[in-house]
Coordinates of C-alpha atoms in Angstrom, one line a residue:
Chain A
M278 CA -124.8 87.4 -169.1
I279 CA -127.8 86.5 -166.9
E280 CA -131.2 86.4 -168.5
V281 CA -134.5 86.0 -166.8
T282 CA -137.7 85.4 -168.8
H283 CA -141.2 85.3 -167.5
L284 CA -140.2 83.9 -164.2
T285 CA -142.9 82.9 -161.8
K286 CA -142.6 81.4 -158.3
S287 CA -145.2 80.8 -155.6
F288 CA -144.8 79.5 -152.1
G289 CA -148.2 78.0 -151.3
P290 CA -150.6 81.0 -151.6
V291 CA -147.8 83.6 -151.7
K292 CA -146.9 84.7 -155.2
A293 CA -143.3 85.7 -154.6
V294 CA -142.3 86.3 -158.2
Q295 CA -144.7 87.0 -161.0
D296 CA -143.7 87.1 -164.6
V297 CA -140.3 88.7 -164.0
S298 CA -138.1 89.3 -167.1
F299 CA -134.8 91.2 -167.3
S300 CA -131.3 90.7 -168.4
A301 CA -128.0 91.6 -166.9
P302 CA -125.4 92.0 -169.6
D303 CA -121.6 91.4 -169.4
G304 CA -119.5 94.4 -168.5
L305 CA -122.3 96.2 -166.6
I306 CA -123.4 96.3 -163.0
T307 CA -127.1 95.5 -162.7
G308 CA -128.9 96.4 -159.5
L309 CA -131.9 94.6 -158.4
L310 CA -133.9 97.1 -156.4
G311 CA -137.0 96.8 -154.4
P312 CA -138.6 97.1 -151.0
N313 CA -138.4 94.2 -148.5
G314 CA -140.4 91.2 -149.6
A315 CA -140.5 92.4 -153.2
G316 CA -139.1 89.1 -154.5
K317 CA -135.4 90.1 -155.0
S318 CA -134.0 87.3 -153.0
T319 CA -136.3 84.7 -154.4
T320 CA -135.4 85.9 -157.9
M321 CA -131.7 85.6 -157.0
R322 CA -132.2 82.1 -155.6
L323 CA -134.1 81.1 -158.8
V324 CA -131.2 82.4 -160.9
A325 CA -128.7 80.6 -158.8
G326 CA -130.5 77.3 -159.1
A327 CA -131.4 76.9 -155.4
L328 CA -135.1 77.0 -156.1
E329 CA -137.2 75.6 -159.0
P330 CA -139.3 78.1 -161.0
D331 CA -143.0 77.4 -161.5
T332 CA -142.8 78.8 -165.0
G333 CA -140.3 80.8 -166.9
Q334 CA -136.6 80.4 -167.4
T335 CA -133.3 81.7 -166.1
T336 CA -130.1 81.3 -168.1
I337 CA -126.4 82.0 -167.4
D338 CA -124.3 82.5 -170.5
G339 CA -127.1 80.7 -172.3
F340 CA -127.2 77.7 -170.0
D341 CA -130.6 77.1 -168.3
T342 CA -130.1 77.1 -164.6
H343 CA -132.5 74.1 -164.2
T344 CA -132.0 71.9 -167.1
Q345 CA -128.3 72.5 -167.3
R346 CA -127.7 73.3 -163.7
L347 CA -124.0 72.3 -163.4
E348 CA -122.9 74.2 -166.6
A349 CA -124.8 77.3 -165.4
Q350 CA -123.5 77.1 -161.9
A351 CA -120.0 76.7 -163.1
R352 CA -120.2 80.1 -164.7
L353 CA -121.7 81.8 -161.6
G354 CA -120.4 83.0 -158.2
V355 CA -123.0 83.8 -155.6
L356 CA -122.9 85.7 -152.3
T357 CA -126.0 84.5 -150.5
D358 CA -128.0 86.6 -148.1
A359 CA -126.9 84.4 -145.2
H360 CA -123.2 83.9 -145.4
G361 CA -123.3 80.3 -144.2
L362 CA -119.6 79.8 -143.4
Y363 CA -118.2 76.7 -141.7
Q364 CA -117.4 77.9 -138.2
R365 CA -114.9 75.2 -137.4
L366 CA -112.9 75.9 -140.6
S367 CA -110.6 78.8 -141.0
A368 CA -111.3 81.5 -143.6
R369 CA -108.8 80.0 -145.9
E370 CA -110.2 76.5 -145.5
N371 CA -113.7 77.8 -146.2
V372 CA -112.5 79.3 -149.5
R373 CA -110.3 76.3 -150.3
Y374 CA -113.2 73.9 -149.9
F375 CA -115.3 75.7 -152.5
G376 CA -112.4 76.1 -154.8
R377 CA -111.8 72.3 -154.7
L378 CA -115.5 71.6 -155.3
R379 CA -115.1 73.7 -158.4
G380 CA -112.3 71.6 -159.6
L381 CA -109.4 73.9 -158.6
G382 CA -106.5 72.6 -156.6
G383 CA -102.8 72.7 -155.8
K384 CA -100.6 75.8 -156.2
E385 CA -103.1 77.4 -158.6
L386 CA -105.8 77.4 -155.9
E387 CA -103.5 78.6 -153.1
A388 CA -102.2 81.4 -155.3
R389 CA -105.8 82.4 -156.1
I390 CA -106.7 82.4 -152.4
D391 CA -103.7 84.6 -151.6
E392 CA -104.9 86.9 -154.3
L393 CA -108.3 87.1 -152.8
V394 CA -106.9 87.6 -149.3
A395 CA -104.9 90.6 -150.5
L396 CA -107.8 91.9 -152.6
L397 CA -110.3 91.8 -149.7
D398 CA -107.8 92.8 -147.1
M399 CA -108.3 89.8 -144.9
A400 CA -104.7 88.7 -144.2
D401 CA -105.2 89.0 -140.4
I402 CA -108.2 86.7 -140.4
A403 CA -107.3 84.2 -143.1
N404 CA -106.1 81.5 -140.8
R405 CA -108.5 82.0 -138.0
H406 CA -111.6 79.8 -137.5
T407 CA -114.6 81.8 -138.7
E408 CA -116.5 81.2 -135.5
G409 CA -116.9 84.6 -133.8
F410 CA -116.2 86.6 -137.0
S411 CA -118.0 90.0 -137.3
T412 CA -120.6 90.3 -140.0
G413 CA -118.1 92.2 -142.1
E414 CA -115.4 89.6 -141.7
Q415 CA -117.9 86.8 -142.6
G416 CA -119.0 88.8 -145.6
K417 CA -115.4 89.0 -146.9
V418 CA -114.9 85.3 -146.6
A419 CA -118.2 84.6 -148.3
I420 CA -117.2 86.9 -151.2
A421 CA -113.8 85.3 -151.5
R422 CA -115.6 82.0 -151.7
A423 CA -117.9 83.2 -154.4
L424 CA -115.1 84.6 -156.5
V425 CA -112.5 81.8 -156.0
H426 CA -113.2 80.3 -159.5
R427 CA -113.2 83.7 -161.3
P428 CA -116.8 83.4 -162.4
Q429 CA -117.9 85.3 -165.5
N430 CA -121.2 86.1 -163.7
V431 CA -121.4 87.3 -160.1
M432 CA -124.5 87.6 -158.0
L433 CA -124.3 89.5 -154.7
D434 CA -127.1 89.7 -152.2
E435 CA -126.5 92.8 -150.1
P436 CA -122.7 92.7 -150.5
T437 CA -122.0 95.7 -148.2
A438 CA -124.4 94.8 -145.4
G439 CA -122.6 95.1 -142.1
L440 CA -119.4 96.3 -143.6
D441 CA -117.6 99.4 -142.1
V442 CA -116.7 102.4 -144.3
M443 CA -113.3 101.1 -145.3
S444 CA -114.6 97.7 -146.2
T445 CA -117.5 99.1 -148.1
R446 CA -115.3 101.2 -150.2
A447 CA -113.0 98.2 -150.8
M448 CA -116.0 96.1 -151.8
R449 CA -117.2 98.7 -154.2
A450 CA -113.8 98.9 -155.8
V451 CA -113.9 95.1 -156.2
I452 CA -117.3 95.2 -157.9
R453 CA -116.1 98.0 -160.3
Q454 CA -113.0 96.0 -161.0
L455 CA -115.1 92.9 -161.9
R456 CA -117.1 95.1 -164.2
D457 CA -114.0 96.5 -165.9
D458 CA -112.9 93.0 -166.5
G459 CA -116.0 92.5 -168.5
R460 CA -117.9 90.4 -166.1
C461 CA -121.7 90.4 -165.5
I462 CA -122.6 91.6 -162.0
L463 CA -126.1 91.4 -160.5
F464 CA -126.6 92.7 -157.0
T465 CA -129.2 93.7 -154.6
S466 CA -129.0 96.6 -152.2
H467 CA -131.2 98.6 -149.9
I468 CA -128.9 101.6 -150.0
M469 CA -130.0 104.1 -152.7
Q470 CA -126.7 105.9 -152.7
E471 CA -124.9 102.8 -153.4
V472 CA -127.2 101.8 -156.2
A473 CA -126.9 105.3 -157.7
M474 CA -123.1 105.2 -157.4
L475 CA -122.5 101.7 -158.7
C476 CA -125.2 100.6 -161.1
D477 CA -125.2 100.9 -164.8
N478 CA -128.6 99.3 -165.1
I479 CA -131.4 99.1 -162.5
V480 CA -134.3 96.6 -162.3
V481 CA -136.9 97.8 -159.9
I482 CA -139.1 95.0 -158.4
A483 CA -142.2 95.5 -156.3
G484 CA -144.8 93.0 -155.4
G485 CA -143.0 90.2 -157.3
R486 CA -143.1 92.2 -160.6
V487 CA -140.7 94.3 -162.5
V488 CA -142.1 97.8 -162.4
A489 CA -139.2 99.7 -164.0
Q490 CA -135.9 99.0 -165.8
G491 CA -133.1 101.2 -167.1
S492 CA -130.0 103.2 -166.3
P493 CA -130.2 105.6 -163.3
D494 CA -130.4 108.5 -165.7
E495 CA -133.3 106.9 -167.6
L496 CA -135.2 106.3 -164.4
R497 CA -134.7 109.8 -163.2
A498 CA -135.8 111.2 -166.5
R499 CA -138.8 109.0 -166.7
T500 CA -140.1 110.0 -163.3
R501 CA -138.9 113.6 -163.6
Q502 CA -137.2 113.4 -160.2
E503 CA -133.8 114.9 -159.3
N504 CA -132.5 112.0 -157.3
L505 CA -132.8 108.3 -157.6
E506 CA -134.5 107.8 -154.2
D507 CA -137.4 110.1 -155.2
A508 CA -137.5 108.3 -158.6
F509 CA -137.7 105.0 -156.8
V510 CA -140.5 106.2 -154.5
A511 CA -142.4 107.5 -157.6
I512 CA -142.0 104.2 -159.3
I513 CA -143.2 101.9 -156.5
G514 CA -145.6 104.5 -155.1
T515 CA -144.5 104.1 -151.5
K516 CA -141.5 104.6 -149.2
E517 CA -142.1 101.3 -147.5
G518 CA -139.2 99.1 -147.1
L519 CA -136.6 101.7 -148.1
I520 CA -133.6 102.6 -146.0
Chain B
M798 CA -115.8 62.8 -159.4
L799 CA -113.7 60.7 -157.0
R800 CA -111.4 63.6 -156.2
R801 CA -114.4 65.8 -155.5
L802 CA -116.0 63.1 -153.3
W803 CA -112.8 62.8 -151.3
T804 CA -112.8 66.7 -150.9
I805 CA -116.3 66.4 -149.4
V806 CA -115.4 63.5 -147.1
Q807 CA -112.3 65.2 -146.0
K808 CA -114.1 68.4 -145.2
E809 CA -116.8 66.7 -143.3
I810 CA -114.4 64.6 -141.2
L811 CA -112.2 67.7 -140.4
D812 CA -115.2 69.7 -139.5
N813 CA -116.5 67.0 -137.3
L814 CA -113.2 66.2 -135.6
R815 CA -112.8 69.9 -134.7
D816 CA -116.1 69.7 -132.9
R817 CA -114.3 68.2 -129.9
R818 CA -117.3 68.2 -127.5
S819 CA -119.6 66.4 -129.9
V820 CA -117.0 63.8 -130.8
G821 CA -116.2 63.4 -127.2
N822 CA -119.8 62.9 -126.3
A823 CA -120.4 60.4 -129.1
L824 CA -117.4 58.3 -128.1
F825 CA -118.3 58.6 -124.4
A826 CA -121.8 57.3 -125.1
V827 CA -120.5 54.4 -127.0
L828 CA -117.5 53.4 -124.9
I829 CA -119.1 53.8 -121.5
N830 CA -121.3 50.8 -122.2
P831 CA -118.6 48.1 -122.4
L832 CA -116.9 49.6 -119.3
L833 CA -120.1 49.6 -117.4
Y834 CA -121.0 46.1 -118.4
V835 CA -117.6 44.7 -117.4
V836 CA -117.7 46.5 -114.0
L837 CA -121.3 45.6 -113.3
F838 CA -121.0 42.0 -114.3
G839 CA -117.7 41.7 -112.6
F840 CA -119.2 42.8 -109.3
L841 CA -122.2 40.6 -109.7
N842 CA -120.3 37.5 -110.6
R843 CA -117.7 38.2 -107.8
A844 CA -120.5 38.4 -105.3
F845 CA -122.1 35.3 -106.7
T846 CA -119.0 33.1 -106.6
E847 CA -118.0 34.3 -103.2
Q848 CA -121.3 33.2 -101.9
A849 CA -120.9 29.8 -103.5
E850 CA -117.4 29.3 -102.0
R851 CA -118.3 30.6 -98.6
A852 CA -118.9 28.1 -95.8
L853 CA -122.6 27.3 -95.3
P854 CA -123.6 28.2 -91.7
L855 CA -125.8 25.3 -90.5
H856 CA -127.4 25.2 -87.1
V857 CA -127.9 21.7 -85.9
Q858 CA -130.1 20.4 -83.2
G859 CA -128.9 17.2 -81.7
A860 CA -125.5 17.1 -83.3
A861 CA -124.3 14.6 -80.8
N862 CA -126.9 12.1 -82.2
A863 CA -125.0 11.7 -85.5
P864 CA -121.3 12.5 -85.1
N865 CA -120.5 10.9 -88.4
L866 CA -123.0 12.9 -90.4
V867 CA -121.9 16.1 -88.7
Q868 CA -118.2 15.4 -89.4
F869 CA -119.1 14.7 -93.1
L870 CA -120.8 18.1 -93.3
A871 CA -118.0 19.9 -91.6
Q872 CA -115.6 18.4 -94.1
N873 CA -117.7 19.7 -96.9
N874 CA -117.4 23.4 -96.1
V875 CA -120.3 23.5 -93.6
D876 CA -119.9 25.6 -90.5
I877 CA -121.7 23.6 -87.8
Q878 CA -123.3 25.6 -85.1
E879 CA -125.5 24.7 -82.1
A880 CA -129.1 25.5 -82.8
P881 CA -131.0 27.6 -80.3
A882 CA -133.9 26.0 -78.4
D883 CA -136.6 27.9 -80.4
A884 CA -135.1 26.8 -83.7
E885 CA -138.4 26.6 -85.6
D886 CA -139.3 30.1 -84.5
A887 CA -135.9 31.5 -85.4
V888 CA -136.2 30.2 -89.0
R889 CA -139.7 31.6 -89.3
R890 CA -138.5 35.0 -88.0
G891 CA -135.7 34.8 -90.6
A892 CA -133.0 34.9 -87.9
L893 CA -131.7 31.6 -89.1
D894 CA -131.7 30.4 -92.7
V895 CA -132.0 26.7 -92.1
V896 CA -131.8 24.3 -89.1
L897 CA -131.0 20.6 -89.2
V898 CA -132.8 18.6 -86.6
I899 CA -131.3 15.2 -85.7
P900 CA -133.8 13.2 -83.5
D901 CA -132.6 11.3 -80.5
D902 CA -133.5 7.9 -82.0
F903 CA -131.3 8.6 -85.0
G904 CA -128.4 6.5 -83.8
K905 CA -130.7 3.5 -83.0
A906 CA -132.4 3.5 -86.4
F907 CA -129.0 4.1 -88.2
T908 CA -127.4 1.1 -86.5
R909 CA -130.4 -1.1 -87.3
G910 CA -130.2 -0.2 -91.0
A911 CA -133.6 1.4 -91.0
P912 CA -134.2 4.9 -92.5
A913 CA -132.8 7.3 -90.0
Q914 CA -134.8 10.5 -90.7
V915 CA -133.5 14.0 -90.2
Q916 CA -135.4 17.2 -90.6
L917 CA -134.5 20.5 -92.3
L918 CA -136.4 23.5 -90.9
V919 CA -136.9 25.9 -93.9
D920 CA -138.9 29.0 -94.7
D921 CA -139.9 28.4 -98.3
S922 CA -140.9 32.0 -98.7
N923 CA -137.4 33.1 -97.9
Q924 CA -135.0 32.8 -100.9
S925 CA -131.7 32.7 -99.0
S926 CA -133.3 30.1 -96.7
S927 CA -134.1 27.8 -99.6
I928 CA -130.7 28.3 -101.2
A929 CA -129.0 27.2 -97.9
A930 CA -131.5 24.4 -97.4
S931 CA -130.9 22.9 -100.9
R932 CA -127.2 23.0 -100.3
A933 CA -127.7 21.2 -97.0
Q934 CA -130.1 18.7 -98.6
S935 CA -127.8 17.8 -101.4
L936 CA -124.9 17.2 -99.0
I937 CA -127.0 15.0 -96.7
S938 CA -128.3 12.9 -99.7
Q939 CA -124.6 12.6 -100.8
Y940 CA -123.9 11.2 -97.3
S941 CA -126.9 9.0 -97.5
S942 CA -125.9 7.4 -100.8
Q943 CA -122.4 6.9 -99.6
I944 CA -123.6 5.0 -96.5
G945 CA -126.1 3.1 -98.6
A946 CA -123.3 2.0 -101.0
L947 CA -121.1 0.9 -98.1
R948 CA -124.0 -1.1 -96.6
L949 CA -124.5 -3.0 -100.0
I950 CA -120.8 -3.8 -100.2
A951 CA -120.9 -5.1 -96.7
R952 CA -123.7 -7.5 -97.7
G953 CA -121.8 -8.6 -100.8
V954 CA -123.9 -6.7 -103.3
S955 CA -122.6 -4.3 -105.9
P956 CA -123.8 -0.7 -105.2
A957 CA -124.3 -0.3 -108.9
I958 CA -127.5 -2.4 -108.6
S959 CA -129.2 0.4 -106.7
N960 CA -128.4 2.9 -109.4
A961 CA -131.1 1.8 -111.8
V962 CA -131.1 4.9 -114.1
P963 CA -128.0 6.9 -114.0
V964 CA -128.1 10.3 -115.8
E965 CA -125.1 11.7 -117.5
W966 CA -125.0 15.5 -117.9
V967 CA -123.6 16.2 -121.4
S968 CA -122.7 19.8 -122.0
T969 CA -123.1 20.9 -125.6
T970 CA -121.7 24.3 -125.0
A971 CA -119.3 24.7 -127.8
G972 CA -116.2 26.7 -128.4
N973 CA -114.4 28.8 -126.0
V974 CA -117.2 29.3 -123.4
G975 CA -117.7 27.0 -120.6
A976 CA -118.9 28.9 -117.6
D977 CA -122.4 30.3 -117.4
T978 CA -121.4 33.8 -116.5
A979 CA -119.0 34.0 -119.4
S980 CA -121.9 33.1 -121.6
V981 CA -124.1 35.8 -120.1
V982 CA -121.4 38.3 -120.7
L983 CA -121.0 37.2 -124.3
N984 CA -124.8 37.9 -124.7
L985 CA -123.9 41.5 -124.0
L986 CA -121.5 41.7 -127.0
P987 CA -124.3 42.5 -129.5
V988 CA -125.7 45.1 -127.1
V989 CA -122.4 46.8 -127.0
M990 CA -122.0 46.7 -130.7
M991 CA -125.6 47.7 -131.7
T992 CA -125.3 50.7 -129.3
A993 CA -122.1 51.8 -131.0
V994 CA -123.6 51.3 -134.5
F995 CA -126.8 53.2 -133.8
Y996 CA -125.4 55.9 -131.5
G997 CA -121.8 56.3 -132.7
G998 CA -122.6 58.4 -135.8
F999 CA -126.0 59.6 -134.7
Y1000 CA -124.8 63.1 -133.8
L1001 CA -122.7 63.6 -136.9
A1002 CA -125.6 62.4 -139.1
V1003 CA -127.8 65.2 -137.7
D1004 CA -125.0 67.8 -137.8
A1005 CA -124.1 67.1 -141.4
T1006 CA -127.7 67.4 -142.6
A1007 CA -130.2 69.3 -140.4
G1008 CA -127.2 71.1 -138.7
E1009 CA -125.8 72.3 -142.0
R1010 CA -129.1 73.7 -143.1
E1011 CA -129.8 75.3 -139.7
R1012 CA -126.4 77.1 -139.9
K1013 CA -127.4 78.3 -143.4
S1014 CA -124.3 76.8 -145.0
L1015 CA -126.3 74.3 -147.1
E1016 CA -127.6 76.8 -149.7
P1017 CA -124.1 78.2 -150.7
L1018 CA -122.8 74.6 -150.7
L1019 CA -125.5 73.4 -153.1
L1020 CA -124.8 76.3 -155.4
N1021 CA -121.6 74.6 -156.4
P1022 CA -121.7 72.8 -159.8
V1023 CA -121.6 69.4 -158.2
P1024 CA -124.3 66.7 -158.6
R1025 CA -126.1 66.8 -155.2
R1026 CA -125.9 63.0 -154.8
E1027 CA -122.1 63.5 -154.3
F1028 CA -122.8 65.7 -151.2
V1029 CA -125.1 62.9 -149.9
I1030 CA -122.5 60.2 -150.5
G1031 CA -119.7 62.3 -149.1
K1032 CA -121.5 63.1 -145.9
F1033 CA -122.6 59.5 -145.6
L1034 CA -119.1 58.2 -146.0
A1035 CA -117.8 60.5 -143.3
V1036 CA -120.5 59.5 -140.8
F1037 CA -120.1 55.9 -141.8
A1038 CA -116.4 55.9 -141.2
F1039 CA -116.8 57.5 -137.8
T1040 CA -119.5 54.9 -136.9
L1041 CA -117.2 52.0 -137.9
L1042 CA -114.4 53.5 -135.8
A1043 CA -116.7 53.8 -132.8
T1044 CA -118.0 50.3 -133.2
F1045 CA -114.5 48.8 -133.5
L1046 CA -113.3 50.7 -130.4
A1047 CA -116.4 49.6 -128.4
T1048 CA -116.1 46.0 -129.4
A1049 CA -112.3 45.8 -128.9
L1050 CA -112.6 47.6 -125.5
F1051 CA -115.2 45.2 -124.3
L1052 CA -113.5 42.0 -125.3
V1053 CA -109.9 43.1 -124.6
L1054 CA -111.0 44.3 -121.2
L1055 CA -112.6 40.9 -120.4
G1056 CA -109.3 39.2 -121.4
I1057 CA -107.0 41.1 -119.1
P1058 CA -105.8 38.7 -116.3
Q1059 CA -106.2 41.4 -113.6
V1060 CA -109.7 42.0 -114.7
Q1061 CA -110.4 38.3 -114.8
N1062 CA -109.1 37.9 -111.3
F1063 CA -111.5 40.5 -110.2
T1064 CA -114.5 39.5 -112.1
N1065 CA -114.0 35.7 -112.0
I1066 CA -115.2 35.6 -115.6
Q1067 CA -112.8 33.5 -117.7
L1068 CA -113.3 34.7 -121.3
N1069 CA -110.5 35.0 -123.8
V1070 CA -111.5 36.1 -127.3
G1071 CA -108.9 36.7 -130.0
W1072 CA -108.6 39.6 -132.4
G1073 CA -110.0 37.3 -135.1
V1074 CA -113.3 37.2 -133.2
I1075 CA -113.3 41.0 -132.7
L1076 CA -112.7 41.7 -136.4
A1077 CA -115.2 39.1 -137.5
A1078 CA -117.9 40.6 -135.2
V1079 CA -117.2 44.1 -136.6
G1080 CA -117.3 42.6 -140.1
L1081 CA -120.7 41.0 -139.4
I1082 CA -122.1 44.3 -138.2
I1083 CA -120.9 46.5 -141.1
P1084 CA -124.1 46.2 -143.0
V1085 CA -126.1 47.3 -139.9
A1086 CA -123.8 50.3 -139.6
F1087 CA -124.5 51.1 -143.3
M1088 CA -128.2 50.9 -142.8
A1089 CA -128.2 52.8 -139.5
V1090 CA -126.3 55.7 -140.8
A1091 CA -128.3 55.9 -144.0
L1092 CA -131.6 55.8 -142.1
E1093 CA -130.4 58.4 -139.6
M1094 CA -129.3 60.7 -142.5
L1095 CA -132.7 60.3 -144.3
V1096 CA -134.7 61.1 -141.2
A1097 CA -132.4 64.0 -140.2
S1098 CA -132.6 65.5 -143.7
N1099 CA -136.3 65.4 -143.6
A1100 CA -136.6 67.2 -140.2
R1101 CA -137.3 70.9 -140.0
S1102 CA -134.7 71.7 -137.4
V1103 CA -131.8 70.1 -135.5
K1104 CA -133.9 69.5 -132.5
E1105 CA -136.6 67.7 -134.5
A1106 CA -133.9 65.7 -136.3
Q1107 CA -132.4 64.6 -133.0
T1108 CA -135.7 63.5 -131.6
Y1109 CA -136.5 61.4 -134.7
T1110 CA -133.0 59.9 -135.2
Q1111 CA -133.0 59.0 -131.5
L1112 CA -136.1 57.0 -132.1
I1113 CA -134.4 55.1 -134.9
A1114 CA -131.4 54.5 -132.8
F1115 CA -133.5 53.2 -130.0
A1116 CA -135.6 51.0 -132.2
G1117 CA -132.4 49.6 -133.7
F1118 CA -130.6 48.6 -130.6
L1119 CA -133.7 47.5 -128.5
P1120 CA -133.9 44.0 -130.0
S1121 CA -130.3 43.3 -128.9
L1122 CA -131.1 44.3 -125.4
F1123 CA -134.2 42.1 -125.3
L1124 CA -132.4 39.0 -126.7
S1125 CA -129.5 39.4 -124.4
V1126 CA -131.8 38.8 -121.4
L1127 CA -134.4 36.6 -123.1
P1128 CA -132.2 34.2 -125.1
I1129 CA -134.9 32.9 -127.5
R1130 CA -133.7 30.2 -129.8
P1131 CA -134.2 31.8 -133.3
Q1132 CA -136.6 30.5 -136.0
E1133 CA -135.2 30.4 -139.5
W1134 CA -136.9 33.6 -140.6
M1135 CA -135.5 35.6 -137.8
Y1136 CA -132.0 35.3 -139.2
L1137 CA -133.2 37.4 -142.2
I1138 CA -134.3 40.4 -140.2
P1139 CA -131.7 43.2 -140.1
T1140 CA -130.1 43.7 -136.7
I1141 CA -131.8 40.5 -135.3
G1142 CA -129.9 38.3 -137.8
Q1143 CA -126.6 40.0 -137.1
L1144 CA -127.3 39.6 -133.4
Y1145 CA -127.5 35.9 -133.6
F1146 CA -124.5 35.7 -136.0
I1147 CA -122.4 37.6 -133.6
T1148 CA -123.5 35.6 -130.6
D1149 CA -122.9 32.3 -132.3
M1150 CA -119.6 33.4 -133.9
S1151 CA -118.3 34.6 -130.5
R1152 CA -119.1 31.2 -129.0
G1153 CA -117.2 29.5 -131.8
L1154 CA -120.3 28.1 -133.5
P1155 CA -120.3 27.7 -137.3
L1156 CA -122.3 30.2 -139.3
D1157 CA -124.5 29.4 -142.2
A1158 CA -122.8 31.4 -145.0
M1159 CA -126.1 31.6 -147.0
Q1160 CA -127.9 33.1 -144.1
V1161 CA -125.2 35.6 -143.4
A1162 CA -125.1 36.6 -147.1
L1163 CA -128.9 37.0 -147.3
C1164 CA -129.3 38.9 -144.1
S1165 CA -126.4 41.2 -145.0
L1166 CA -127.9 41.8 -148.5
I1167 CA -131.3 42.7 -147.0
T1168 CA -129.7 45.0 -144.5
L1169 CA -127.5 46.7 -147.2
A1170 CA -130.6 47.0 -149.5
I1171 CA -132.5 48.9 -146.8
G1172 CA -129.5 51.2 -146.3
A1173 CA -129.2 51.8 -150.1
A1174 CA -132.9 52.6 -150.4
A1175 CA -132.6 55.1 -147.6
L1176 CA -129.5 56.6 -149.2
L1177 CA -131.4 56.9 -152.6
A1178 CA -134.3 58.6 -150.9
T1179 CA -131.9 61.1 -149.3
M1180 CA -130.4 61.8 -152.7
R1181 CA -133.9 62.4 -154.1
L1182 CA -134.6 64.8 -151.3
Y1183 CA -131.4 66.7 -151.9
N1184 CA -132.5 67.2 -155.5
R1185 CA -135.6 69.0 -154.4
E1186 CA -135.8 72.6 -153.3
Q1187 CA -137.4 71.6 -150.0
I1188 CA -133.9 70.6 -148.8
I1189 CA -132.9 74.3 -148.9
L1190 CA -136.2 75.8 -147.8
G1191 CA -136.2 73.4 -144.8
K1192 CA -139.9 72.7 -145.0
A1193 CA -141.2 69.2 -144.6
S1194 CA -142.2 68.0 -148.1
A1195 CA -144.7 70.7 -149.1

């Protein structure tokens, strides 16, 4: 369960996030939706504990990301916007490093890595150095790294960006599986179809503020639009930043 | 915590070692110095000793006037040659270094026991001329005092009476170093070591901090539930270990190379230093390595990009090893307070220790503590920086 209350963050004169509140409950997929520069990534980074909020609070399973950072982060797995793999380490070594940092080790860790390699269909790249990986391959390794400790809460920034059709489908299956296991999933995407297909709960952010919140059906009903894309445009009042 | 720290150190070392080119570059930069110094000083010293041993060519005018003197000179490694008629001009032109002129009345004055003067034609403005002239002069005055002593004995007087104030040359050079060149070469030991300490881990310090951020792997790393100081300590330990290894290799290479008989035959530098000295020198410089790596990491962490980090850390490295370079060519005798300045203190400790001089334990302890304290302060400042979001955003403290 991820909860965000009255979150505000500025970078100098730029107000990136203004009074954002929402919650992402367990067992649901929550989509953070918004045009480019709306404050999605900043919100994610605040929740993950990478940035310090000016005001407001973010909690993970009740632990404040900033005053109880280690407890909060222990319950969270994050796929960051930039995958940031170690190029001179193999895919397996990248995942293993993060597993060890999270206190896993030995056979248990190796078994978990094998499981993720199978789940994400990355057997052929597991033992290669990640230098020269395609965006999709990098994405798989980064997701395996984020899930290695079986976090109760998962945040994914553009998880299907750069993936081919097969990988995208596999990724969606993984996300649904995580939800069915009762985990809390918060993800961002530009792709409307994907959001419509996956999300149980949508938070629309524009200009650093939450402008709408609800299930896809609720948003369509509220804006009296047939499809979600039109609903989205009606909500934020512009098509800017949409794909 | 220790297991996690070891995980971080392990990863950093593995990651660095796989970067063959950078490791190669770092080792090359550190190890080329001792090699270069040995070869350079070897050639210099060889040329120097060869010149000293070579026969002195001396052109003599009127050699027939003083057959005894000429014979004495010939016995003392002087190559006697007939001087041309325009001797003075030849010396002025630089064609000849020095010409000895023995006047025709030399024999007459000599037999009478009066001062029988000779002349050395020298061009004072020409260095090789004055070196040759002073060698000739010292040989002639040797001959002169030998003859003088014989004359006193012939008159029944002890020659000792003419030696009113004898001077004894007492060498205080201690320990295992006698010859001057060996001493000069030992002055280079701190240069070799300081270069290794400041440049050995320099690339890795930048790569582990500014490099990690530029490759965007820092943010995911810091999202792990690990106190961020552990990342700083882990990265520090990895770079520190590499720096120590590089320093040990450079020191050992330099001193072992100088001790190899074939090398000594070539260089004419007789210097034999045991492993005890090598290890003690590395031991003395450990606090400097600690400080150097900590400062480099602090500066590199504060930089906005790898390029900027390289520029700034290079300045630190340069400032760090510069004093050793200065003091190796300008051997200033240290004042008490100089022993307390990091890098300068260690410089003198290493120089003294390698010459077999005793060290003041108190001074060594104090200087090491000051050096370590500066390193610790830099490390703490780096940890503080890692606890701020600027480290992820990559902006200079906003």
